[in-house]
Amino acid sequence: MLFLVRMDVQIPHDLPADKAEEIKAREKAYSQDLQRQGKWQALYRVVGEYANYSVFDVETNDELHTMLSSLPLFPYMKIQVTPLARHPSSIR
Amino acid sequence: MLFLVRMDVQIPHDLPADKAEEIKAREKAYSQDLQRQGKWQALYRVVGEYANYSVFDVETNDELHTMLSSLPLFPYMKIQVTPLARHPSSIR
Amino acid sequence: MLFLVRMDVQIPHDLPADKAEEIKAREKAYSQDLQRQGKWQALYRVVGEYANYSVFDVETNDELHTMLSSLPLFPYMKIQVTPLARHPSSIR
Amino acid sequence: MLFLVRMDVQIPHDLPADKAEEIKAREKAYSQDLQRQGKWQALYRVVGEYANYSVFDVETNDELHTMLSSLPLFPYMKIQVTPLARHPSSIR
Amino acid sequence: MLFLVRMDVQIPHDLPADKAEEIKAREKAYSQDLQRQGKWQALYRVVGEYANYSVFDVETNDELHTMLSSLPLFPYMKIQVTPLARHPSSIR
Amino acid sequence: MLFLVRMDVQIPHDLPADKAEEIKAREKAYSQDLQRQGKWQALYRVVGEYANYSVFDVETNDELHTMLSSLPLFPYMKIQVTPLARHPSSIR
Amino acid sequence: MLFLVRMDVQIPHDLPADKAEEIKAREKAYSQDLQRQGKWQALYRVVGEYANYSVFDVETNDELHTMLSSLPLFPYMKIQVTPLARHPSSIR
Amino acid sequence: MLFLVRMDVQIPHDLPADKAEEIKAREKAYSQDLQRQGKWQALYRVVGEYANYSVFDVETNDELHTMLSSLPLFPYMKIQVTPLARHPSSIR
Amino acid sequence: MLFLVRMDVQIPHDLPADKAEEIKAREKAYSQDLQRQGKWQALYRVVGEYANYSVFDVETNDELHTMLSSLPLFPYMKIQVTPLARHPSSIR
Amino acid sequence: MLFLVRMDVQIPHDLPADKAEEIKAREKAYSQDLQRQGKWQALYRVVGEYANYSVFDVETNDELHTMLSSLPLFPYMKIQVTPLARHPSSIR
């Protein structure tokens, strides 16, 4: 079951630089782990913005919320979730 | 080069039904042709809406505009295009 | 799996009255059938508007989209879907 | 008398962690107490957001405002209230 | 129990003038009847717009929705309802 | 001459509590004084929000601006003013 | 007492051209009459739009509403009114 | 003196096709004439939309408004004008 | 050449009071100097807001930007500029 | 391949002045280097705002994102990117 997710990162400018780096490092590891599991199916940078569009493949809404709220950057992100369905013209 | 495209279809309710059906049939054929060529990489229905999110893979902005403006439903759609870049955490 | 759905109905004022009535009658029957099946878990009128907030309980995004796009009033509605998850403070 | 309420939580990042935890603990207890009384009829997490949609069942607007403004997280939330009425197609 | 209601009237320009006049005459009579009953407590014109702000005093949400959806101009209005509570600084 | 005024209060969370209380106490006294004079004709709490809708009865725009900008909470409020006129269907 | 007024004109494209011309001619005469009286103090075209910003000088809100709602183009305009006060830095 | 202008074209779907074609032909000729004069300095298509971004080089606001309101498509366009100034980092 | 300018002032609440006063004093002197030169043609307070609408009369866009960006309050303001043209119905 | 880019700068008021100046100096050098290479084709100030509209000429979306995210002011800017295509009426 697919969901399109947009994440906009807004790290407060007075967050210490080393703390920010540590959070980003954990975010990257966490994200790549989910990608390898096939849960985080696609991850794109939005050109010119500290933001991404992603496609998640999950079993339930609860599974998706648990994943997203466990993101190390979650407290510093604005997230929008759009549920997707099969399109009748899709050849896949 | 990837682009996320959202298309919202708004067919006027006084368009004759057979004309609408004929346009939709051409739209489907055109879309599937581009999908087979690998240009229209992904096509998802937005749940509950007459709308889709799509990913296009093209060489240039001009190529993308030509494709989109040639859609049989183009006169009846609101389209938003977001350019995408490689994300540093993507494993692909 | 729960989803909050808001539906805003906008019937064109030049749609013949009997056609509108016939569509609304089918809408009501269809809605009550889904309610009896437990799929359309709650249905509330928004005070002062020709709109409703509903809660759907479905297995997949595809099932929800099929249900919503089969609504007799679907061509005359603006629909917004919000996926819901279990809240950690909920006692249910 | 039912109301749909959306609450978006925005805790300032420089609020001390223990103070934040203490507020959240009180919020949970308060919320569960109202749920047990049947006043806070439903409580759902919005997927991907630090937000909820809730249904309240109260006697008056004043009762609802007193409940909401007494939430321990009230100073850190954006709240939107939508009054609901019986829907003529509802089978309940 | 008080509610602030904003109504914006949008009569389609191709509605026959006599039908529009007949609807407006019924609207006025209906409105004045509710005002005399004390249900429609205040009715103000928004300067420069075909719109009003009103205060309603009702027992329940259902009563308010029944009143508003029975307005002869209801099919041609956009209505927004805001529930009001007693303000702690009010001297009334 | 009547005006509808909406005030949204946003007190910065790092304002010392005693200073905030002192400002609110002055706000209340100031507001009740204007109410007793008949200038601040109505004052309603918006349910679920730290906000109010008010009706002011003043001689001129300048008088209204002087009143509003003298509110002790003025530096912490977002204010919107809507000029009102007599409605032709009003029975008052 | 001054008000800033923005008017956006939207004449339906299927209004007969001669009727539109007749309305515009009356609008111009009406506008110039109010300008000569000093009521319509300033009238500016918004560059690139079928819209204007105007400054009105009136005694009351009711006088302003009567003037604006009597505009021959009133049924085809979206109007926004902003009440103005004396600015403490103004040298006038 | 430079201005950025965005034009969104919305031709009503019931405008006869030959009339639409005739207007577009005149629009093209008019546009190319202004481009050759150096007044319409740049003209870009917005990818995926029936819209353009343009840069105009004019002597006055009045000259720009006269140009834009003389566009054959003017009655069918939504236009937004942004005045531009020299940027201190520009090397031109 | 006329421009309508709206300025919304947002002074951070933790700016020292004497610094704020000193900036405002310079703002007033600067504004009155431009008014005396006839450049800042009109200056109105928006009722209920720390904001103004102004009319500037300048030779070029560059002149206007230089004036506005030299305002002592410029770092604390949100400014919107609308270019104005002569209105065909204006009697001036 | 052209892109229109709007950048809005928002430097936090508590950033030390010398750090801000140092960042702006690097921004200017970086911008002028890209302009000399022909990548940053045009750079305009938006009148009255700490913002610019720019035109970039790049080979790919990735190249554009790398350029924009390397701007010294990037952490303090809101950036919007619009892909442009050749316009059929352009004479260039």
Short mmCIF file of C-alpha atoms in Angstrom, two decimals, chain F residues 1-3 59-62 64-65 81-87, chain G residues 1-3 59-62 64-65 81-87:
data_model
loop_
_atom_site.label_atom_id
_atom_site.label_comp_id
_atom_site.label_asym_id
_atom_site.label_seq_id
_atom_site.Cartn_x
_atom_site.Cartn_y
_atom_site.Cartn_z
CA MET F 1 -21.12 52.72 13.59
CA LEU F 2 -20.38 49.01 14.06
CA PHE F 3 -17.27 46.97 13.37
CA GLU F 59 -17.95 57.34 15.91
CA THR F 60 -14.96 57.09 13.58
CA ASN F 61 -12.20 54.84 12.28
CA ASP F 62 -9.70 56.89 14.27
CA LEU F 64 -11.58 52.54 16.82
CA HIS F 65 -7.86 52.45 16.03
CA VAL F 81 -11.38 44.58 11.43
CA THR F 82 -14.53 44.27 9.29
CA PRO F 83 -16.76 47.34 8.87
CA LEU F 84 -20.48 46.53 9.22
CA ALA F 85 -23.55 48.28 7.82
CA ARG F 86 -27.26 48.01 8.45
CA HIS F 87 -28.73 44.91 6.81
CA MET G 1 -13.33 59.05 7.33
CA LEU G 2 -11.20 57.16 4.83
CA PHE G 3 -11.43 53.63 3.46
CA GLU G 59 -19.34 59.89 7.04
CA THR G 60 -20.38 56.35 7.97
CA ASN G 61 -20.07 52.67 7.08
CA ASP G 62 -23.67 52.76 5.87
CA LEU G 64 -19.99 53.61 2.05
CA HIS G 65 -22.02 50.42 1.62
CA VAL G 81 -12.80 47.25 2.18
CA THR G 82 -10.04 48.32 4.59
CA PRO G 83 -10.80 51.05 7.15
CA LEU G 84 -8.01 53.64 7.45
CA ALA G 85 -7.01 55.90 10.34
CA ARG G 86 -4.69 58.85 10.69
CA HIS G 87 -1.03 57.76 10.78
#
